[in-house]
Amino acid sequence: MPTTPLAPKFDNSYARLPAQFHHRQQAEPVPAPAFIRVNDELATELGIDPDWLKSDEGLAMLCGNAVPDSADPIATAYAGYQFGSWNPQLGDGRALLIGEVISPQGQRFDVQLKGSGRTPYSRGGDGKSPLGPVLREYLISEAMASLNIPSSRSLAAVTTGETVYRDSALPGAILTRVASSHIRVGTMQFFAAKRDNEALGLLCQHVIERHYPDAAKAENPVLAMLEAIIQKQAGLIAQWQLVGFIHGVMNTDNMLLCGETIDYGPCAFMDSYDPATVFSSIDHGGRYAYGNQPGIAHWNLAGLAQAVLPLLDDDEEKAVGLAQAAVNTFPNRFLNAYQTGMARKLGLADYREDDDDLVKDLLELMVREKLDFTQSFLRLSELASPSNDTRDLPIPELPASFKDWLQRWQQRLDQDNQDKSGRTAMMRSANPVFIPRNHRVEAAIQGAVAHNNFGEFNQLLNVLTRPFEYRSEFEDYLHPAENLQGYQTFCGT
């Protein structure tokens, strides 16, 4: 006899923190919710019954019209540096953390509704989300997770039956976002700016217990936490760089202490390689350009270190020294992660000091020839494969200007102690075939917004969730747009 699907059980540790951390409230009711997509695989990983999510009760939770008894919806408080300018009061202006679930593996996850209405942190906004940004975040976050890059995830997307007004009238939607937590660098900065050291200490204790339990055993747990966060961010940003991902709005309120990518607003993937690439319509000076992302992460982490200074040591001078020493490790941590990843992309078992010139010259050639970042590495992975194991990818050959570089690369491969089949497997796991091509993402969004047609959205999601596997039926998804000059992305708020 079939069992009745059960609502998820929430256990809400962040909601148990004092009142200054959050504001309790319900979502604003919506008139006519309807499913766009439910992420069955993620639901199962979380221990949530996909069938319950697809029920009327599930839909009511996903749109905010009702929540299970164990949920405790809150909007969380945080601050942040936005494009380098301090904003002391940000917070969840259009999101509610409805609760935390503990997966069958014992890991805790936040479940948050994004686009669920006004909160005390909305700063005059309506707290709603148009459909387009919800679809973009669903596509890109799931693509990032499939690329094995730490990321918030998309559990579900629903339409609301409302009209949301931005530059024009748009259909409304709500994304259900999942993350290991939504605690940000800006959360620490919020309490530091208020000189509320008691709250800052509680927050650090919460972060250590939740994300960095080994730090609790250290002589200086807050310093150990800071060092662990720096290590996670160094690895994360290196992974961004290795696939050509551009976040677009790396404010300190958009950097999670758990080390996951979050807030897919004006994000995009680079086509032609150029470190100066910017897509965000609001990034007029290129602060968050592709090539600047490691430096911005370093700057953000310095802000985190400054926020926790009072907890590092009672002696301010000593605290500053500890913080500075920790932050100064970021460049080498990032470089080590980047070099390790680049070695894999080039088919090398390890990265040697003299490989710097090989990588530098490759990237300079790609800039000069305006080559597609993803396809260039795909072509190298095919060139390194045994002749009986090539995939015959329909992508361009490298131009004649690469002849000398390819000879140097081949010589370096010959020095490497690896068999060809092992090298092929490594390169194919490091170089995706499919990325969220910008014109494809836009087509999926426009089809849904303008025509209520989610076919392209679902098709693209199918492609992106198996990014390393070439499927000839999706050949068209391999290629960048022939002409996408002046392409811009928008934050969607």
Short mmCIF file of C-alpha atoms in Angstrom, two decimals:
data_model
loop_
_atom_site.label_atom_id
_atom_site.label_comp_id
_atom_site.label_asym_id
_atom_site.label_seq_id
_atom_site.Cartn_x
_atom_site.Cartn_y
_atom_site.Cartn_z
CA MET A 1 0.00 0.00 0.00
CA PRO A 2 1.57 3.34 -1.03
CA THR A 3 2.58 5.68 1.77
CA THR A 4 1.36 9.25 1.97
CA PRO A 5 4.10 11.78 1.13
CA LEU A 6 5.18 13.68 4.23
CA ALA A 7 6.09 17.34 4.59
CA PRO A 8 9.77 18.04 5.29
CA LYS A 9 10.88 18.41 8.89
CA PHE A 10 12.76 21.61 9.62
CA ASP A 11 15.26 22.24 12.42
CA ASN A 12 16.02 25.95 12.52
CA SER A 13 19.32 26.73 14.23
CA TYR A 14 19.74 30.25 12.80
CA ALA A 15 16.22 31.21 13.87
CA ARG A 16 17.23 30.31 17.42
CA LEU A 17 19.82 33.09 17.47
CA PRO A 18 18.78 36.38 19.14
CA ALA A 19 16.32 38.81 17.57
CA GLN A 20 18.94 41.15 16.09
CA PHE A 21 19.98 38.41 13.65
CA HIS A 22 16.66 38.21 11.82
CA HIS A 23 13.02 39.21 11.56
CA ARG A 24 10.24 36.62 11.79
CA GLN A 25 7.48 36.94 9.22
CA GLN A 26 5.42 35.10 6.64
CA ALA A 27 5.66 35.41 2.88
CA GLU A 28 3.11 37.52 1.04
CA PRO A 29 0.32 35.31 -0.39
CA VAL A 30 0.21 34.92 -4.16
CA PRO A 31 -2.99 34.48 -6.18
CA ALA A 32 -2.37 31.68 -8.68
CA PRO A 33 0.84 29.70 -8.17
CA ALA A 34 1.90 27.07 -10.69
CA PHE A 35 4.91 24.79 -11.00
CA ILE A 36 7.74 25.54 -13.40
CA ARG A 37 10.14 22.87 -12.21
CA VAL A 38 10.89 20.74 -9.16
CA ASN A 39 14.42 19.38 -8.70
CA ASP A 40 13.65 15.75 -7.81
CA GLU A 41 17.31 14.73 -7.51
CA LEU A 42 18.16 17.56 -5.11
CA ALA A 43 15.00 16.96 -3.07
CA THR A 44 16.02 13.33 -2.59
CA GLU A 45 19.54 14.38 -1.54
CA LEU A 46 17.98 16.66 1.07
CA GLY A 47 15.66 13.96 2.36
CA ILE A 48 12.57 15.77 1.04
CA ASP A 49 9.93 13.70 -0.73
CA PRO A 50 9.72 14.95 -4.35
CA ASP A 51 6.12 13.74 -4.53
CA TRP A 52 5.21 15.92 -1.56
CA LEU A 53 6.90 18.93 -3.21
CA LYS A 54 4.74 18.34 -6.29
CA SER A 55 1.55 18.14 -4.25
CA ASP A 56 -0.81 21.02 -3.47
CA GLU A 57 0.80 21.27 -0.03
CA GLY A 58 4.22 21.41 -1.61
CA LEU A 59 3.15 24.12 -4.02
CA ALA A 60 1.74 26.14 -1.12
CA MET A 61 5.14 26.02 0.61
CA LEU A 62 7.11 26.80 -2.55
CA CYS A 63 5.05 29.93 -3.22
CA GLY A 64 4.91 31.00 0.43
CA ASN A 65 1.14 30.64 0.84
CA ALA A 66 1.63 28.12 3.65
CA VAL A 67 4.54 26.44 5.40
CA PRO A 68 4.85 23.20 7.39
CA ASP A 69 4.43 23.49 11.15
CA SER A 70 8.15 22.90 11.76
CA ALA A 71 9.18 25.83 9.52
CA ASP A 72 10.10 29.18 11.08
CA PRO A 73 10.34 31.80 8.29
CA ILE A 74 12.83 34.62 8.87
CA ALA A 75 14.46 37.41 6.88
CA THR A 76 18.09 37.66 7.93
CA ALA A 77 20.07 40.84 8.64
CA TYR A 78 23.39 41.69 7.01
CA ALA A 79 25.36 44.62 5.65
CA GLY A 80 27.98 44.86 2.92
CA TYR A 81 30.35 46.74 0.68
CA GLN A 82 28.62 47.19 -2.68
CA PHE A 83 31.04 48.15 -5.45
CA GLY A 84 33.38 49.27 -2.69
CA SER A 85 30.84 51.52 -0.92
CA TRP A 86 29.62 50.67 2.57
CA ASN A 87 25.94 49.97 3.12
CA PRO A 88 25.24 49.29 6.80
CA GLN A 89 21.72 47.90 6.32
CA LEU A 90 20.98 45.34 3.64
CA GLY A 91 19.43 42.04 4.69
CA ASP A 92 16.98 39.74 2.92
CA GLY A 93 14.92 42.31 1.06
CA ARG A 94 13.05 39.76 -1.05
CA ALA A 95 13.80 36.42 0.54
CA LEU A 96 12.70 34.32 3.48
CA LEU A 97 14.66 31.52 5.07
CA ILE A 98 11.75 29.20 5.78
CA GLY A 99 13.88 26.69 7.64
CA GLU A 100 16.76 24.24 7.70
CA VAL A 101 16.64 20.57 6.80
CA ILE A 102 19.11 17.88 7.78
CA SER A 103 19.91 15.52 4.92
CA PRO A 104 20.11 11.73 5.30
CA GLN A 105 23.92 12.21 5.40
CA GLY A 106 23.56 14.51 8.41
CA GLN A 107 24.35 17.79 6.63
CA ARG A 108 22.32 20.90 7.40
CA PHE A 109 20.89 23.02 4.57
CA ASP A 110 18.94 26.27 4.41
CA VAL A 111 15.74 26.32 2.36
CA GLN A 112 14.92 29.85 1.23
CA LEU A 113 12.18 31.43 -0.85
CA LYS A 114 13.51 34.16 -3.13
CA GLY A 115 10.93 36.65 -4.39
CA SER A 116 8.45 36.11 -1.56
CA GLY A 117 7.59 39.75 -0.79
CA ARG A 118 8.59 42.71 1.35
CA THR A 119 10.62 42.43 4.53
CA PRO A 120 11.96 45.13 6.88
CA TYR A 121 15.11 45.06 4.73
CA SER A 122 13.41 45.76 1.38
CA ARG A 123 14.45 49.45 1.31
CA GLY A 124 11.34 50.49 -0.59
CA GLY A 125 11.29 47.55 -2.97
CA ASP A 126 8.35 45.22 -3.48
CA GLY A 127 10.30 42.09 -2.50
CA LYS A 128 9.07 40.26 -5.59
CA SER A 129 11.00 38.61 -8.40
CA PRO A 130 10.27 38.67 -12.10
CA LEU A 131 10.32 35.34 -13.88
CA GLY A 132 13.54 36.00 -15.82
CA PRO A 133 15.96 36.21 -12.85
CA VAL A 134 14.42 33.10 -11.31
CA LEU A 135 15.07 31.11 -14.49
CA ARG A 136 18.61 32.49 -14.82
CA GLU A 137 19.48 31.51 -11.25
CA TYR A 138 17.95 28.06 -11.66
CA LEU A 139 19.94 27.42 -14.85
CA ILE A 140 23.29 28.83 -13.73
CA SER A 141 23.27 27.46 -10.19
CA GLU A 142 22.46 23.96 -11.40
CA ALA A 143 25.08 24.27 -14.15
CA MET A 144 27.68 25.27 -11.55
CA ALA A 145 26.78 22.35 -9.32
CA SER A 146 27.08 19.99 -12.30
CA LEU A 147 30.52 21.48 -13.01
CA ASN A 148 31.44 20.42 -9.45
CA ILE A 149 31.76 24.01 -8.31
CA PRO A 150 30.40 24.69 -4.79
CA SER A 151 27.13 26.52 -5.25
CA SER A 152 23.74 27.28 -3.85
CA ARG A 153 21.17 25.08 -5.56
CA SER A 154 17.69 25.44 -6.99
CA LEU A 155 15.09 23.15 -5.43
CA ALA A 156 12.08 24.50 -7.32
CA ALA A 157 10.69 27.39 -9.32
CA VAL A 158 7.06 28.47 -9.46
CA THR A 159 5.11 31.23 -11.11
CA THR A 160 2.90 33.32 -8.84
CA GLY A 161 0.10 34.55 -11.09
CA GLU A 162 1.15 38.12 -10.26
CA THR A 163 2.51 40.90 -12.42
CA VAL A 164 5.79 42.43 -11.25
CA TYR A 165 6.66 45.90 -12.46
CA ARG A 166 10.24 46.81 -13.39
CA ASP A 167 11.00 48.59 -16.68
CA SER A 168 7.87 46.84 -17.91
CA ALA A 169 5.14 44.53 -16.63
CA LEU A 170 6.58 41.04 -16.10
CA PRO A 171 5.28 37.71 -14.81
CA GLY A 172 6.21 37.03 -11.19
CA ALA A 173 7.97 33.95 -9.88
CA ILE A 174 9.63 32.52 -6.76
CA LEU A 175 12.80 30.44 -6.58
CA THR A 176 13.37 27.99 -3.76
CA ARG A 177 17.07 28.21 -3.09
CA VAL A 178 19.14 25.79 -1.04
CA ALA A 179 22.55 26.51 0.49
CA SER A 180 24.69 25.07 3.27
CA SER A 181 23.91 28.41 4.87
CA HIS A 182 23.21 31.98 3.79
CA ILE A 183 25.66 33.57 6.25
CA ARG A 184 27.76 36.13 4.42
CA VAL A 185 30.89 38.21 4.91
CA GLY A 186 28.37 41.05 5.17
CA THR A 187 26.67 39.29 8.09
CA MET A 188 29.88 39.56 10.09
CA GLN A 189 30.32 43.15 8.97
CA PHE A 190 26.77 44.01 10.09
CA PHE A 191 27.53 43.24 13.72
CA ALA A 192 31.11 44.52 13.58
CA ALA A 193 29.87 47.92 12.38
CA LYS A 194 27.50 48.07 15.34
CA ARG A 195 30.37 47.10 17.69
CA ASP A 196 28.12 44.32 18.93
CA ASN A 197 30.90 41.94 19.94
CA GLU A 198 28.50 39.68 21.81
CA ALA A 199 26.46 39.05 18.66
CA LEU A 200 29.66 38.76 16.61
CA GLY A 201 30.89 36.07 18.99
CA LEU A 202 27.61 34.18 18.76
CA LEU A 203 27.75 34.35 14.97
CA CYS A 204 31.33 33.04 14.87
CA GLN A 205 30.37 30.22 17.23
CA HIS A 206 27.43 29.34 14.96
CA VAL A 207 29.62 29.36 11.83
CA ILE A 208 32.29 27.22 13.51
CA GLU A 209 29.77 24.66 14.76
CA ARG A 210 27.98 24.51 11.44
CA HIS A 211 30.80 24.70 8.90
CA TYR A 212 34.22 24.45 10.52
CA PRO A 213 33.96 22.17 13.57
CA ASP A 214 37.70 21.46 13.53
CA ALA A 215 38.31 25.13 14.27
CA ALA A 216 36.69 24.65 17.67
CA LYS A 217 39.67 22.49 18.68
CA ALA A 218 42.22 25.17 17.74
CA GLU A 219 44.00 27.40 20.23
CA ASN A 220 42.31 30.39 18.54
CA PRO A 221 39.02 29.11 17.06
CA VAL A 222 38.05 32.38 15.33
CA LEU A 223 41.47 32.60 13.64
CA ALA A 224 41.17 28.96 12.56
CA MET A 225 37.69 29.73 11.18
CA LEU A 226 39.07 32.73 9.26
CA GLU A 227 41.88 30.64 7.78
CA ALA A 228 39.43 27.91 6.75
CA ILE A 229 37.14 30.44 5.04
CA ILE A 230 40.13 31.92 3.19
CA GLN A 231 41.11 28.45 1.97
CA LYS A 232 37.58 27.69 0.76
CA GLN A 233 37.26 31.01 -1.07
CA ALA A 234 40.66 30.58 -2.73
CA GLY A 235 39.56 27.23 -4.12
CA LEU A 236 36.16 28.55 -5.17
CA ILE A 237 37.48 31.56 -7.09
CA ALA A 238 40.07 29.37 -8.80
CA GLN A 239 37.26 27.12 -10.00
CA TRP A 240 35.39 30.15 -11.35
CA GLN A 241 38.46 31.24 -13.31
CA LEU A 242 39.05 27.78 -14.73
CA VAL A 243 35.64 27.65 -16.43
CA GLY A 244 35.37 31.33 -17.41
CA PHE A 245 32.58 32.17 -14.96
CA ILE A 246 31.99 35.84 -14.17
CA HIS A 247 29.90 36.47 -11.07
CA GLY A 248 29.21 40.10 -11.87
CA VAL A 249 28.47 41.45 -8.39
CA MET A 250 31.10 40.30 -5.87
CA ASN A 251 29.92 42.55 -3.05
CA THR A 252 30.73 41.36 0.47
CA ASP A 253 27.05 40.56 1.00
CA ASN A 254 27.32 38.07 -1.87
CA MET A 255 30.21 36.02 -0.42
CA LEU A 256 29.06 33.08 1.69
CA LEU A 257 31.18 31.95 4.62
CA CYS A 258 30.45 28.30 3.75
CA GLY A 259 32.36 28.73 0.47
CA GLU A 260 29.49 28.30 -1.99
CA THR A 261 28.68 30.54 -4.96
CA ILE A 262 25.50 32.56 -4.45
CA ASP A 263 23.40 35.32 -5.99
CA TYR A 264 23.33 34.64 -9.71
CA GLY A 265 22.18 38.07 -10.82
CA PRO A 266 24.28 39.64 -13.57
CA CYS A 267 26.42 36.52 -13.93
CA ALA A 268 27.55 35.01 -17.23
CA PHE A 269 30.13 32.70 -18.77
CA MET A 270 32.85 34.13 -20.97
CA ASP A 271 32.94 33.17 -24.64
CA SER A 272 36.06 34.74 -26.23
CA TYR A 273 38.85 34.82 -23.67
CA ASP A 274 39.65 38.29 -22.38
CA PRO A 275 40.50 39.05 -18.73
CA ALA A 276 38.74 42.42 -19.03
CA THR A 277 35.38 40.82 -19.83
CA VAL A 278 32.43 42.41 -18.01
CA PHE A 279 28.76 41.68 -18.63
CA SER A 280 27.00 43.39 -15.73
CA SER A 281 25.13 46.52 -16.77
CA ILE A 282 25.89 48.18 -13.42
CA ASP A 283 29.63 47.45 -13.40
CA HIS A 284 30.62 50.56 -15.31
CA GLY A 285 34.27 50.56 -14.21
CA GLY A 286 34.91 46.84 -14.59
CA ARG A 287 35.47 46.35 -10.86
CA TYR A 288 34.17 42.78 -11.09
CA ALA A 289 35.67 41.86 -14.48
CA TYR A 290 36.80 38.26 -14.95
CA GLY A 291 40.47 39.08 -14.37
CA ASN A 292 39.71 41.07 -11.21
CA GLN A 293 37.80 38.33 -9.38
CA PRO A 294 40.76 36.91 -7.40
CA GLY A 295 41.78 40.38 -6.23
CA ILE A 296 38.22 41.26 -5.23
CA ALA A 297 37.91 38.04 -3.24
CA HIS A 298 41.14 38.98 -1.45
CA TRP A 299 39.70 42.44 -0.68
CA ASN A 300 36.46 40.95 0.61
CA LEU A 301 38.34 38.56 2.88
CA ALA A 302 40.34 41.44 4.27
CA GLY A 303 36.98 42.97 5.18
CA LEU A 304 35.99 39.76 6.93
CA ALA A 305 39.25 39.71 8.88
CA GLN A 306 38.71 43.31 9.93
CA ALA A 307 35.19 42.46 11.13
CA VAL A 308 36.39 39.68 13.46
CA LEU A 309 39.39 41.60 14.85
CA PRO A 310 37.87 42.05 18.33
CA LEU A 311 37.57 38.27 18.65
CA LEU A 312 41.09 37.41 17.49
CA ASP A 313 42.88 38.91 20.48
CA ASP A 314 42.27 41.45 23.23
CA ASP A 315 45.47 43.21 22.16
CA GLU A 316 44.44 45.16 19.05
CA GLU A 317 47.95 45.22 17.58
CA LYS A 318 48.29 41.47 17.95
CA ALA A 319 44.82 40.93 16.50
CA VAL A 320 45.73 43.00 13.43
CA GLY A 321 48.90 40.98 12.97
CA LEU A 322 47.03 37.69 13.13
CA ALA A 323 44.38 38.91 10.71
CA GLN A 324 46.93 40.31 8.26
CA ALA A 325 48.98 37.13 8.28
CA ALA A 326 45.86 35.06 7.54
CA VAL A 327 44.66 37.31 4.72
CA ASN A 328 48.14 37.41 3.20
CA THR A 329 47.91 33.67 2.54
CA PHE A 330 45.10 34.13 0.03
CA PRO A 331 47.19 34.86 -3.12
CA ASN A 332 49.28 31.71 -2.75
CA ARG A 333 46.27 29.61 -1.79
CA PHE A 334 44.43 30.85 -4.88
CA LEU A 335 47.47 30.36 -7.11
CA ASN A 336 48.00 26.80 -5.91
CA ALA A 337 44.37 25.92 -6.56
CA TYR A 338 44.42 27.62 -9.97
CA GLN A 339 47.67 25.96 -11.04
CA THR A 340 46.45 22.54 -9.93
CA GLY A 341 43.27 23.03 -11.95
CA MET A 342 45.12 24.40 -14.96
CA ALA A 343 47.44 21.40 -14.95
CA ARG A 344 44.39 19.15 -15.19
CA LYS A 345 42.97 21.23 -18.05
CA LEU A 346 46.28 20.87 -19.93
CA GLY A 347 46.66 17.16 -19.20
CA LEU A 348 49.57 17.45 -16.78
CA ALA A 349 49.91 15.27 -13.71
CA ASP A 350 51.45 18.15 -11.79
CA TYR A 351 52.28 21.82 -12.26
CA ARG A 352 55.91 22.88 -12.46
CA GLU A 353 57.37 26.34 -12.05
CA ASP A 354 58.35 26.55 -15.72
CA ASP A 355 54.73 25.83 -16.70
CA ASP A 356 53.94 29.48 -15.92
CA ASP A 357 55.23 30.57 -19.32
CA LEU A 358 53.33 27.81 -21.09
CA VAL A 359 50.03 28.93 -19.51
CA LYS A 360 50.75 32.65 -19.94
CA ASP A 361 51.59 32.23 -23.64
CA LEU A 362 48.50 30.09 -24.23
CA LEU A 363 46.21 32.71 -22.72
CA GLU A 364 47.90 35.51 -24.65
CA LEU A 365 47.37 33.60 -27.89
CA MET A 366 43.72 33.10 -27.02
CA VAL A 367 43.30 36.84 -26.44
CA ARG A 368 45.11 37.74 -29.67
CA GLU A 369 43.08 35.29 -31.75
CA LYS A 370 39.80 36.05 -29.90
CA LEU A 371 39.33 32.34 -29.25
CA ASP A 372 36.50 30.82 -27.30
CA PHE A 373 37.75 29.87 -23.83
CA THR A 374 35.78 26.63 -23.47
CA GLN A 375 36.31 25.38 -27.01
CA SER A 376 40.07 26.05 -26.94
CA PHE A 377 40.57 23.72 -23.99
CA LEU A 378 38.20 21.20 -25.53
CA ARG A 379 40.35 21.16 -28.66
CA LEU A 380 43.46 20.55 -26.54
CA SER A 381 41.73 17.65 -24.79
CA GLU A 382 41.02 16.10 -28.20
CA LEU A 383 44.58 16.64 -29.41
CA ALA A 384 45.90 14.86 -26.33
CA SER A 385 43.56 11.88 -26.71
CA PRO A 386 44.63 8.61 -28.32
CA SER A 387 43.64 8.51 -32.00
CA ASN A 388 41.10 5.77 -31.33
CA ASP A 389 39.40 7.75 -28.55
CA THR A 390 38.69 11.17 -30.03
CA ARG A 391 35.12 12.43 -29.92
CA ASP A 392 35.17 14.26 -33.25
CA LEU A 393 33.80 17.40 -31.66
CA PRO A 394 32.41 19.90 -34.18
CA ILE A 395 34.56 22.79 -32.92
CA PRO A 396 37.22 24.86 -34.70
CA GLU A 397 40.82 23.76 -35.00
CA LEU A 398 43.38 25.99 -33.32
CA PRO A 399 44.84 28.58 -35.72
CA ALA A 400 48.29 28.33 -37.31
CA SER A 401 49.67 30.82 -34.78
CA PHE A 402 49.49 28.02 -32.18
CA LYS A 403 52.04 25.82 -33.99
CA ASP A 404 55.06 26.69 -31.81
CA TRP A 405 53.03 26.63 -28.62
CA LEU A 406 51.57 23.22 -29.47
CA GLN A 407 55.09 21.84 -29.99
CA ARG A 408 56.15 23.14 -26.56
CA TRP A 409 53.01 21.66 -24.99
CA GLN A 410 53.66 18.29 -26.64
CA GLN A 411 57.21 18.30 -25.32
CA ARG A 412 55.86 19.00 -21.85
CA LEU A 413 53.34 16.16 -22.18
CA ASP A 414 56.18 13.84 -23.22
CA GLN A 415 57.95 14.67 -19.95
CA ASP A 416 54.83 13.84 -17.97
CA ASN A 417 54.59 10.44 -16.35
CA GLN A 418 51.05 9.60 -17.47
CA ASP A 419 49.49 7.16 -19.92
CA LYS A 420 47.33 8.66 -22.64
CA SER A 421 44.07 7.13 -21.50
CA GLY A 422 44.53 8.49 -17.98
CA ARG A 423 45.39 11.89 -19.36
CA THR A 424 42.29 11.86 -21.58
CA ALA A 425 40.02 11.00 -18.68
CA MET A 426 41.57 13.76 -16.56
CA MET A 427 41.23 16.41 -19.26
CA ARG A 428 37.66 15.44 -20.04
CA SER A 429 36.74 15.78 -16.37
CA ALA A 430 38.35 19.24 -16.24
CA ASN A 431 37.16 20.72 -19.54
CA PRO A 432 33.37 20.94 -19.93
CA VAL A 433 31.76 20.42 -23.31
CA PHE A 434 28.66 22.43 -22.44
CA ILE A 435 28.45 25.68 -20.50
CA PRO A 436 25.50 28.08 -20.16
CA ARG A 437 26.06 29.93 -23.42
CA ASN A 438 24.69 33.44 -23.00
CA HIS A 439 22.46 33.44 -26.05
CA ARG A 440 20.98 30.10 -25.00
CA VAL A 441 20.21 31.38 -21.51
CA GLU A 442 18.55 34.46 -23.00
CA ALA A 443 16.51 32.36 -25.43
CA ALA A 444 15.27 30.17 -22.57
CA ILE A 445 14.29 33.21 -20.53
CA GLN A 446 12.62 35.03 -23.39
CA GLY A 447 10.65 31.97 -24.46
CA ALA A 448 9.19 31.69 -20.96
CA VAL A 449 8.65 35.40 -20.27
CA ALA A 450 7.28 36.39 -23.64
CA HIS A 451 5.45 33.22 -24.67
CA ASN A 452 4.96 31.16 -21.50
CA ASN A 453 6.99 28.45 -23.22
CA PHE A 454 9.40 26.61 -20.91
CA GLY A 455 10.57 24.11 -23.52
CA GLU A 456 13.93 25.76 -24.13
CA PHE A 457 14.48 26.25 -20.39
CA ASN A 458 13.94 22.56 -19.71
CA GLN A 459 16.03 21.50 -22.69
CA LEU A 460 18.92 23.75 -21.70
CA LEU A 461 18.78 22.49 -18.13
CA ASN A 462 18.98 18.93 -19.46
CA VAL A 463 22.13 19.84 -21.40
CA LEU A 464 23.79 21.72 -18.54
CA THR A 465 23.33 19.03 -15.92
CA ARG A 466 25.65 16.70 -17.89
CA PRO A 467 28.30 19.24 -18.93
CA PHE A 468 31.28 16.93 -19.49
CA GLU A 469 29.48 14.46 -21.73
CA TYR A 470 29.29 15.14 -25.45
CA ARG A 471 25.88 14.31 -26.87
CA SER A 472 25.69 14.88 -30.59
CA GLU A 473 21.97 15.67 -30.49
CA PHE A 474 22.88 18.84 -28.59
CA GLU A 475 25.64 19.94 -30.96
CA ASP A 476 24.13 23.42 -31.32
CA TYR A 477 24.64 24.03 -27.59
CA LEU A 478 28.41 23.72 -28.04
CA HIS A 479 28.83 26.99 -29.83
CA PRO A 480 28.91 30.65 -28.81
CA ALA A 481 26.60 33.07 -30.56
CA GLU A 482 27.85 34.28 -33.92
CA ASN A 483 27.17 37.87 -32.94
CA LEU A 484 26.50 38.88 -29.36
CA GLN A 485 28.30 42.22 -29.26
CA GLY A 486 27.52 44.44 -26.31
CA TYR A 487 25.80 41.67 -24.38
CA GLN A 488 24.76 42.80 -20.90
CA THR A 489 23.29 41.12 -17.86
CA PHE A 490 21.13 42.69 -15.17
CA CYS A 491 20.70 42.10 -11.45
CA GLY A 492 16.94 41.55 -11.71
CA THR A 493 16.00 43.34 -8.49
#
